[in-house]
Amino acid sequence: MPSLDVSSLSDAQRPTGVWAASLLHALARDEAEGRRRPRLTEPKLATWSRFRGRLSSVDLVSLLFEDAAVLHRVPFDPEAVGGALRPERLPETVTDDWLKAIASLPLNTAGADYILEQARLLGLPTRMARSDLHVMKPHQKVLELPGTGGQLAHHLVSSQKDITLQDNFSVACGSWQELTLAGVVALELGAPHSDFATRADAADLKNPEHPLRQRSFDFVVGLHPDKGGLFRVEDQLAIWFPTAKVLWV
């Protein structure tokens, strides 16, 4: 699946480039779905071209992210995501090329394929047996463990009725890449906010005072230890979340 090119960026620029490229693609898909006014996908960027003055394409990216962060602080606010991400550090030549390439992006591909490609771009694991996840009831609560960045929540919400990200899920994210993907999932599923995404790594969940440890869940889902998962059931998850059924993928 084509995506915005980050190959010309330096090692120092690459994290910001991957983050920004992922979010621009997400915004363009949101526009294609009619959930927001066309800006990136407006033919020839007519409105921007008319009013930009001395502003650059880097400024446009920053403004779009600042606007989107009003409802979805994760993933559009760099302070919320972390990782020293700053769109103003991007080379203007790269953002110029991205704006030209938006029109060629596949904006109507299946959500599952799109989220898989975004996970790959962000360097997150994708080899998961999603079909092993259980059918949920509308009242049940799910914790997605650090490592998958909302991919499991996306699968469950996409394949089942009467459940939503904001009502049924808490997604623990241990890195800026996971927070970015969780925010992208929020946009893809039309969630009104991304408050379900929480910064929490493996060390955080070992702390009995962490807010997620104070909550009850019906399911705890995550990556199988054989595939890089960070937790064990017997002496960790079963003790931390005694009311939950643990599901590995």
PDB file of C-alpha atoms in Angstrom:
ATOM      1  CA  MET A   1       0.000   0.000   0.000  1.00  0.00           C
ATOM      2  CA  PRO A   2       1.538   3.360  -0.974  1.00  0.00           C
ATOM      3  CA  SER A   3       2.360   5.781   1.825  1.00  0.00           C
ATOM      4  CA  LEU A   4       4.100   9.120   2.202  1.00  0.00           C
ATOM      5  CA  ASP A   5       7.836   8.739   1.611  1.00  0.00           C
ATOM      6  CA  VAL A   6      10.155   9.203   4.602  1.00  0.00           C
ATOM      7  CA  SER A   7      13.275   7.658   3.050  1.00  0.00           C
ATOM      8  CA  SER A   8      15.074  10.980   2.528  1.00  0.00           C
ATOM      9  CA  LEU A   9      14.903  11.993   6.186  1.00  0.00           C
ATOM     10  CA  SER A  10      17.918  11.834   8.465  1.00  0.00           C
ATOM     11  CA  ASP A  11      17.975   9.573  11.506  1.00  0.00           C
ATOM     12  CA  ALA A  12      17.206  12.592  13.693  1.00  0.00           C
ATOM     13  CA  GLN A  13      14.270  13.628  11.505  1.00  0.00           C
ATOM     14  CA  ARG A  14      12.837  10.187  10.902  1.00  0.00           C
ATOM     15  CA  PRO A  15      10.690   9.787  14.072  1.00  0.00           C
ATOM     16  CA  THR A  16       8.948  13.101  13.409  1.00  0.00           C
ATOM     17  CA  GLY A  17       8.633  12.178   9.736  1.00  0.00           C
ATOM     18  CA  VAL A  18       7.033   8.794  10.434  1.00  0.00           C
ATOM     19  CA  TRP A  19       4.649  10.369  12.949  1.00  0.00           C
ATOM     20  CA  ALA A  20       3.674  13.217  10.619  1.00  0.00           C
ATOM     21  CA  ALA A  21       3.308  10.974   7.554  1.00  0.00           C
ATOM     22  CA  SER A  22       1.041   8.623   9.477  1.00  0.00           C
ATOM     23  CA  LEU A  23      -1.162  11.479  10.695  1.00  0.00           C
ATOM     24  CA  LEU A  24      -1.428  13.189   7.318  1.00  0.00           C
ATOM     25  CA  HIS A  25      -2.624   9.919   5.816  1.00  0.00           C
ATOM     26  CA  ALA A  26      -5.154   9.585   8.658  1.00  0.00           C
ATOM     27  CA  LEU A  27      -6.469  13.111   8.095  1.00  0.00           C
ATOM     28  CA  ALA A  28      -6.767  12.520   4.371  1.00  0.00           C
ATOM     29  CA  ARG A  29      -8.786   9.346   5.008  1.00  0.00           C
ATOM     30  CA  ASP A  30     -10.978  11.274   7.431  1.00  0.00           C
ATOM     31  CA  GLU A  31     -11.644  13.852   4.727  1.00  0.00           C
ATOM     32  CA  ALA A  32     -12.390  11.146   2.170  1.00  0.00           C
ATOM     33  CA  GLU A  33     -14.966   9.686   4.581  1.00  0.00           C
ATOM     34  CA  GLY A  34     -16.618  13.088   4.913  1.00  0.00           C
ATOM     35  CA  ARG A  35     -15.866  13.415   8.623  1.00  0.00           C
ATOM     36  CA  ARG A  36     -13.950  16.653   8.172  1.00  0.00           C
ATOM     37  CA  ARG A  37     -13.780  19.486   5.668  1.00  0.00           C
ATOM     38  CA  PRO A  38     -11.443  18.818   2.709  1.00  0.00           C
ATOM     39  CA  ARG A  39      -8.158  20.568   3.244  1.00  0.00           C
ATOM     40  CA  LEU A  40      -5.476  18.068   2.316  1.00  0.00           C
ATOM     41  CA  THR A  41      -7.683  16.549  -0.362  1.00  0.00           C
ATOM     42  CA  GLU A  42      -9.069  19.802  -1.751  1.00  0.00           C
ATOM     43  CA  PRO A  43      -8.150  19.979  -5.466  1.00  0.00           C
ATOM     44  CA  LYS A  44      -4.883  21.894  -5.882  1.00  0.00           C
ATOM     45  CA  LEU A  45      -5.096  22.905  -2.202  1.00  0.00           C
ATOM     46  CA  ALA A  46      -7.117  25.862  -3.437  1.00  0.00           C
ATOM     47  CA  THR A  47      -8.000  27.427  -0.076  1.00  0.00           C
ATOM     48  CA  TRP A  48      -4.496  27.050   1.312  1.00  0.00           C
ATOM     49  CA  SER A  49      -2.939  28.434  -1.877  1.00  0.00           C
ATOM     50  CA  ARG A  50      -5.220  31.461  -1.697  1.00  0.00           C
ATOM     51  CA  PHE A  51      -4.513  32.403   1.918  1.00  0.00           C
ATOM     52  CA  ARG A  52      -1.080  30.970   2.763  1.00  0.00           C
ATOM     53  CA  GLY A  53       0.875  34.185   2.145  1.00  0.00           C
ATOM     54  CA  ARG A  54       4.422  33.518   3.299  1.00  0.00           C
ATOM     55  CA  LEU A  55       3.520  30.329   5.142  1.00  0.00           C
ATOM     56  CA  SER A  56       5.140  27.084   4.027  1.00  0.00           C
ATOM     57  CA  SER A  57       3.876  23.525   3.675  1.00  0.00           C
ATOM     58  CA  VAL A  58       5.472  22.819   7.067  1.00  0.00           C
ATOM     59  CA  ASP A  59       3.216  25.498   8.543  1.00  0.00           C
ATOM     60  CA  LEU A  60       0.187  23.830   6.959  1.00  0.00           C
ATOM     61  CA  VAL A  61       1.084  20.505   8.555  1.00  0.00           C
ATOM     62  CA  SER A  62       1.526  22.175  11.951  1.00  0.00           C
ATOM     63  CA  LEU A  63      -1.797  24.023  11.651  1.00  0.00           C
ATOM     64  CA  LEU A  64      -3.681  20.884  10.638  1.00  0.00           C
ATOM     65  CA  PHE A  65      -2.261  18.977  13.594  1.00  0.00           C
ATOM     66  CA  GLU A  66      -2.994  21.814  16.026  1.00  0.00           C
ATOM     67  CA  ASP A  67      -6.600  21.932  14.816  1.00  0.00           C
ATOM     68  CA  ALA A  68      -7.065  18.152  15.006  1.00  0.00           C
ATOM     69  CA  ALA A  69      -5.569  18.064  18.530  1.00  0.00           C
ATOM     70  CA  VAL A  70      -8.586  19.957  19.899  1.00  0.00           C
ATOM     71  CA  LEU A  71     -10.602  16.702  19.827  1.00  0.00           C
ATOM     72  CA  HIS A  72      -7.831  14.121  19.533  1.00  0.00           C
ATOM     73  CA  ARG A  73      -4.922  15.273  21.673  1.00  0.00           C
ATOM     74  CA  VAL A  74      -3.509  11.825  21.056  1.00  0.00           C
ATOM     75  CA  PRO A  75      -2.062  11.546  18.409  1.00  0.00           C
ATOM     76  CA  PHE A  76      -1.859  15.153  17.178  1.00  0.00           C
ATOM     77  CA  ASP A  77      -0.358  16.950  20.177  1.00  0.00           C
ATOM     78  CA  PRO A  78       3.380  16.195  20.315  1.00  0.00           C
ATOM     79  CA  GLU A  79       3.436  16.786  24.070  1.00  0.00           C
ATOM     80  CA  ALA A  80       0.797  14.099  24.573  1.00  0.00           C
ATOM     81  CA  VAL A  81       2.538  11.601  22.314  1.00  0.00           C
ATOM     82  CA  GLY A  82       6.142  12.226  23.398  1.00  0.00           C
ATOM     83  CA  GLY A  83       9.233  11.178  21.512  1.00  0.00           C
ATOM     84  CA  ALA A  84      10.474  14.747  20.848  1.00  0.00           C
ATOM     85  CA  LEU A  85       8.208  15.040  17.814  1.00  0.00           C
ATOM     86  CA  ARG A  86       8.105  18.465  16.179  1.00  0.00           C
ATOM     87  CA  PRO A  87       6.567  19.032  12.728  1.00  0.00           C
ATOM     88  CA  GLU A  88       8.460  22.313  12.339  1.00  0.00           C
ATOM     89  CA  ARG A  89      11.678  20.286  12.124  1.00  0.00           C
ATOM     90  CA  LEU A  90      10.620  18.675   8.857  1.00  0.00           C
ATOM     91  CA  PRO A  91      12.311  19.824   5.640  1.00  0.00           C
ATOM     92  CA  GLU A  92       9.983  21.891   3.474  1.00  0.00           C
ATOM     93  CA  THR A  93      10.971  19.878   0.417  1.00  0.00           C
ATOM     94  CA  VAL A  94       9.622  16.741   2.088  1.00  0.00           C
ATOM     95  CA  THR A  95       6.305  18.270   3.163  1.00  0.00           C
ATOM     96  CA  ASP A  96       5.927  19.806  -0.321  1.00  0.00           C
ATOM     97  CA  ASP A  97       6.279  16.320  -1.815  1.00  0.00           C
ATOM     98  CA  TRP A  98       3.829  14.868   0.695  1.00  0.00           C
ATOM     99  CA  LEU A  99       1.123  17.384  -0.157  1.00  0.00           C
ATOM    100  CA  LYS A 100       1.526  16.536  -3.846  1.00  0.00           C
ATOM    101  CA  ALA A 101       1.383  12.799  -3.065  1.00  0.00           C
ATOM    102  CA  ILE A 102      -1.817  12.927  -1.009  1.00  0.00           C
ATOM    103  CA  ALA A 103      -3.933  12.623  -4.155  1.00  0.00           C
ATOM    104  CA  SER A 104      -2.298   9.301  -5.024  1.00  0.00           C
ATOM    105  CA  LEU A 105      -2.821   7.687  -1.621  1.00  0.00           C
ATOM    106  CA  PRO A 106      -5.369   4.856  -1.395  1.00  0.00           C
ATOM    107  CA  LEU A 107      -7.887   6.587   0.854  1.00  0.00           C
ATOM    108  CA  ASN A 108     -10.714   4.053   0.576  1.00  0.00           C
ATOM    109  CA  THR A 109      -8.931   0.788   1.283  1.00  0.00           C
ATOM    110  CA  ALA A 110     -10.298  -1.580   3.926  1.00  0.00           C
ATOM    111  CA  GLY A 111      -9.703  -0.357   7.450  1.00  0.00           C
ATOM    112  CA  ALA A 112      -7.957  -3.565   8.533  1.00  0.00           C
ATOM    113  CA  ASP A 113      -5.410  -3.299   5.712  1.00  0.00           C
ATOM    114  CA  TYR A 114      -4.841   0.384   6.406  1.00  0.00           C
ATOM    115  CA  ILE A 115      -4.239  -0.096  10.145  1.00  0.00           C
ATOM    116  CA  LEU A 116      -1.878  -2.983   9.400  1.00  0.00           C
ATOM    117  CA  GLU A 117       0.156  -0.766   7.069  1.00  0.00           C
ATOM    118  CA  GLN A 118       0.235   2.063   9.612  1.00  0.00           C
ATOM    119  CA  ALA A 119       1.493  -0.373  12.266  1.00  0.00           C
ATOM    120  CA  ARG A 120       4.286  -1.441   9.921  1.00  0.00           C
ATOM    121  CA  LEU A 121       5.226   2.174   9.214  1.00  0.00           C
ATOM    122  CA  LEU A 122       5.447   2.814  12.962  1.00  0.00           C
ATOM    123  CA  GLY A 123       7.531  -0.322  13.535  1.00  0.00           C
ATOM    124  CA  LEU A 124       4.940  -2.136  15.646  1.00  0.00           C
ATOM    125  CA  PRO A 125       4.271  -5.900  15.613  1.00  0.00           C
ATOM    126  CA  THR A 126       1.555  -7.068  13.237  1.00  0.00           C
ATOM    127  CA  ARG A 127       1.735 -10.873  13.445  1.00  0.00           C
ATOM    128  CA  MET A 128      -1.293 -11.546  15.635  1.00  0.00           C
ATOM    129  CA  ALA A 129      -4.085 -14.131  15.685  1.00  0.00           C
ATOM    130  CA  ARG A 130      -6.909 -11.595  15.927  1.00  0.00           C
ATOM    131  CA  SER A 131      -9.519 -14.277  15.275  1.00  0.00           C
ATOM    132  CA  ASP A 132      -8.728 -15.725  18.717  1.00  0.00           C
ATOM    133  CA  LEU A 133     -10.350 -12.720  20.397  1.00  0.00           C
ATOM    134  CA  HIS A 134     -13.766 -13.301  21.952  1.00  0.00           C
ATOM    135  CA  VAL A 135     -17.095 -11.745  21.095  1.00  0.00           C
ATOM    136  CA  MET A 136     -17.794  -8.955  23.562  1.00  0.00           C
ATOM    137  CA  LYS A 137     -21.004  -7.737  25.132  1.00  0.00           C
ATOM    138  CA  PRO A 138     -21.815  -4.008  25.126  1.00  0.00           C
ATOM    139  CA  HIS A 139     -21.322  -3.642  28.892  1.00  0.00           C
ATOM    140  CA  GLN A 140     -17.930  -5.325  29.028  1.00  0.00           C
ATOM    141  CA  LYS A 141     -14.626  -3.504  29.499  1.00  0.00           C
ATOM    142  CA  VAL A 142     -11.352  -4.395  27.807  1.00  0.00           C
ATOM    143  CA  LEU A 143      -7.750  -3.455  28.556  1.00  0.00           C
ATOM    144  CA  GLU A 144      -5.354  -3.722  25.628  1.00  0.00           C
ATOM    145  CA  LEU A 145      -1.839  -4.179  26.981  1.00  0.00           C
ATOM    146  CA  PRO A 146       1.215  -2.201  25.817  1.00  0.00           C
ATOM    147  CA  GLY A 147       2.748  -3.454  22.585  1.00  0.00           C
ATOM    148  CA  THR A 148      -0.034  -3.356  19.999  1.00  0.00           C
ATOM    149  CA  GLY A 149      -1.188   0.272  19.970  1.00  0.00           C
ATOM    150  CA  GLY A 150      -4.910  -0.282  19.568  1.00  0.00           C
ATOM    151  CA  GLN A 151      -4.775  -2.887  16.792  1.00  0.00           C
ATOM    152  CA  LEU A 152      -6.803  -5.348  18.849  1.00  0.00           C
ATOM    153  CA  ALA A 153      -9.375  -2.729  19.790  1.00  0.00           C
ATOM    154  CA  HIS A 154      -9.690  -1.824  16.114  1.00  0.00           C
ATOM    155  CA  HIS A 155     -10.331  -5.439  15.177  1.00  0.00           C
ATOM    156  CA  LEU A 156     -12.976  -5.953  17.871  1.00  0.00           C
ATOM    157  CA  VAL A 157     -14.855  -2.712  17.211  1.00  0.00           C
ATOM    158  CA  SER A 158     -14.727  -3.259  13.447  1.00  0.00           C
ATOM    159  CA  SER A 159     -16.026  -6.813  13.619  1.00  0.00           C
ATOM    160  CA  GLN A 160     -18.698  -6.476  16.316  1.00  0.00           C
ATOM    161  CA  LYS A 161     -21.802  -4.369  16.853  1.00  0.00           C
ATOM    162  CA  ASP A 162     -22.744  -2.244  19.849  1.00  0.00           C
ATOM    163  CA  ILE A 163     -19.231  -1.621  21.165  1.00  0.00           C
ATOM    164  CA  THR A 164     -17.058   1.475  20.778  1.00  0.00           C
ATOM    165  CA  LEU A 165     -13.521   2.508  21.568  1.00  0.00           C
ATOM    166  CA  GLN A 166     -14.563   5.231  23.974  1.00  0.00           C
ATOM    167  CA  ASP A 167     -17.068   3.132  25.939  1.00  0.00           C
ATOM    168  CA  ASN A 168     -15.471  -0.293  26.063  1.00  0.00           C
ATOM    169  CA  PHE A 169     -11.698   0.039  25.760  1.00  0.00           C
ATOM    170  CA  SER A 170      -8.617   1.245  27.547  1.00  0.00           C
ATOM    171  CA  VAL A 171      -5.488   0.983  25.437  1.00  0.00           C
ATOM    172  CA  ALA A 172      -2.193   1.100  27.328  1.00  0.00           C
ATOM    173  CA  CYS A 173       0.639   2.445  25.178  1.00  0.00           C
ATOM    174  CA  GLY A 174       4.297   2.152  26.064  1.00  0.00           C
ATOM    175  CA  SER A 175       5.792   4.309  23.311  1.00  0.00           C
ATOM    176  CA  TRP A 176       5.060   7.271  21.055  1.00  0.00           C
ATOM    177  CA  GLN A 177       4.581   4.822  18.197  1.00  0.00           C
ATOM    178  CA  GLU A 178       1.827   2.985  20.087  1.00  0.00           C
ATOM    179  CA  LEU A 179       0.118   6.226  21.090  1.00  0.00           C
ATOM    180  CA  THR A 180       0.262   7.411  17.484  1.00  0.00           C
ATOM    181  CA  LEU A 181      -1.355   4.233  16.207  1.00  0.00           C
ATOM    182  CA  ALA A 182      -4.023   4.296  18.925  1.00  0.00           C
ATOM    183  CA  GLY A 183      -4.893   7.821  17.858  1.00  0.00           C
ATOM    184  CA  VAL A 184      -5.014   6.789  14.216  1.00  0.00           C
ATOM    185  CA  VAL A 185      -7.400   3.984  15.214  1.00  0.00           C
ATOM    186  CA  ALA A 186      -9.597   6.582  16.919  1.00  0.00           C
ATOM    187  CA  LEU A 187      -9.877   8.580  13.693  1.00  0.00           C
ATOM    188  CA  GLU A 188     -10.404   5.493  11.576  1.00  0.00           C
ATOM    189  CA  LEU A 189     -13.347   4.381  13.713  1.00  0.00           C
ATOM    190  CA  GLY A 190     -14.825   7.861  14.062  1.00  0.00           C
ATOM    191  CA  ALA A 191     -14.301   8.045  17.828  1.00  0.00           C
ATOM    192  CA  PRO A 192     -15.144  11.476  19.274  1.00  0.00           C
ATOM    193  CA  HIS A 193     -11.913  11.544  21.288  1.00  0.00           C
ATOM    194  CA  SER A 194      -8.892   9.416  22.097  1.00  0.00           C
ATOM    195  CA  ASP A 195      -9.057   9.484  25.892  1.00  0.00           C
ATOM    196  CA  PHE A 196      -9.182   5.684  25.868  1.00  0.00           C
ATOM    197  CA  ALA A 197      -5.448   5.705  25.004  1.00  0.00           C
ATOM    198  CA  THR A 198      -3.222   5.905  28.084  1.00  0.00           C
ATOM    199  CA  ARG A 199       0.541   6.156  28.349  1.00  0.00           C
ATOM    200  CA  ALA A 200       1.536   3.079  30.343  1.00  0.00           C
ATOM    201  CA  ASP A 201       4.459   0.749  29.751  1.00  0.00           C
ATOM    202  CA  ALA A 202       5.288  -2.564  31.391  1.00  0.00           C
ATOM    203  CA  ALA A 203       6.944  -0.907  34.385  1.00  0.00           C
ATOM    204  CA  ASP A 204       3.901   1.307  34.944  1.00  0.00           C
ATOM    205  CA  LEU A 205       1.545  -1.671  35.094  1.00  0.00           C
ATOM    206  CA  LYS A 206       3.725  -3.312  37.723  1.00  0.00           C
ATOM    207  CA  ASN A 207       2.899  -0.396  40.005  1.00  0.00           C
ATOM    208  CA  PRO A 208      -0.206  -1.270  42.078  1.00  0.00           C
ATOM    209  CA  GLU A 209      -1.022   2.450  42.369  1.00  0.00           C
ATOM    210  CA  HIS A 210      -1.292   3.018  38.635  1.00  0.00           C
ATOM    211  CA  PRO A 211      -4.850   4.091  37.636  1.00  0.00           C
ATOM    212  CA  LEU A 212      -5.276   1.112  35.294  1.00  0.00           C
ATOM    213  CA  ARG A 213      -4.510  -1.237  38.184  1.00  0.00           C
ATOM    214  CA  GLN A 214      -7.371   0.356  40.140  1.00  0.00           C
ATOM    215  CA  ARG A 215      -9.967  -0.610  37.531  1.00  0.00           C
ATOM    216  CA  SER A 216     -11.848  -3.836  36.832  1.00  0.00           C
ATOM    217  CA  PHE A 217     -11.838  -5.333  33.339  1.00  0.00           C
ATOM    218  CA  ASP A 218     -13.715  -8.216  31.771  1.00  0.00           C
ATOM    219  CA  PHE A 219     -10.922  -8.925  29.287  1.00  0.00           C
ATOM    220  CA  VAL A 220      -7.214  -8.182  29.135  1.00  0.00           C
ATOM    221  CA  VAL A 221      -5.854  -8.652  25.616  1.00  0.00           C
ATOM    222  CA  GLY A 222      -2.317  -8.481  24.332  1.00  0.00           C
ATOM    223  CA  LEU A 223       0.546  -9.919  22.383  1.00  0.00           C
ATOM    224  CA  HIS A 224       1.509 -13.503  23.190  1.00  0.00           C
ATOM    225  CA  PRO A 225       4.848 -13.775  25.039  1.00  0.00           C
ATOM    226  CA  ASP A 226       6.157 -15.997  22.230  1.00  0.00           C
ATOM    227  CA  LYS A 227       5.649 -13.040  19.870  1.00  0.00           C
ATOM    228  CA  GLY A 228       7.278 -10.466  22.104  1.00  0.00           C
ATOM    229  CA  GLY A 229       4.558  -9.868  24.684  1.00  0.00           C
ATOM    230  CA  LEU A 230       5.840  -8.378  27.934  1.00  0.00           C
ATOM    231  CA  PHE A 231       3.638 -10.092  30.511  1.00  0.00           C
ATOM    232  CA  ARG A 232       2.908 -13.473  32.048  1.00  0.00           C
ATOM    233  CA  VAL A 233      -0.489 -14.663  33.220  1.00  0.00           C
ATOM    234  CA  GLU A 234       0.204 -16.720  36.319  1.00  0.00           C
ATOM    235  CA  ASP A 235       2.230 -14.335  38.497  1.00  0.00           C
ATOM    236  CA  GLN A 236       1.355 -11.007  36.881  1.00  0.00           C
ATOM    237  CA  LEU A 237      -1.896 -10.461  34.981  1.00  0.00           C
ATOM    238  CA  ALA A 238      -3.986 -12.962  36.941  1.00  0.00           C
ATOM    239  CA  ILE A 239      -3.020 -11.170  40.148  1.00  0.00           C
ATOM    240  CA  TRP A 240      -3.254  -7.617  38.799  1.00  0.00           C
ATOM    241  CA  PHE A 241      -6.635  -8.100  37.071  1.00  0.00           C
ATOM    242  CA  PRO A 242      -8.360 -10.964  38.908  1.00  0.00           C
ATOM    243  CA  THR A 243     -11.811 -10.358  37.325  1.00  0.00           C
ATOM    244  CA  ALA A 244     -10.508 -10.451  33.736  1.00  0.00           C
ATOM    245  CA  LYS A 245     -10.095 -13.205  31.209  1.00  0.00           C
ATOM    246  CA  VAL A 246      -6.674 -12.883  29.571  1.00  0.00           C
ATOM    247  CA  LEU A 247      -6.507 -13.404  25.815  1.00  0.00           C
ATOM    248  CA  TRP A 248      -3.201 -13.688  23.937  1.00  0.00           C
ATOM    249  CA  VAL A 249      -2.922 -13.209  20.179  1.00  0.00           C
TER     250      VAL A 249
END
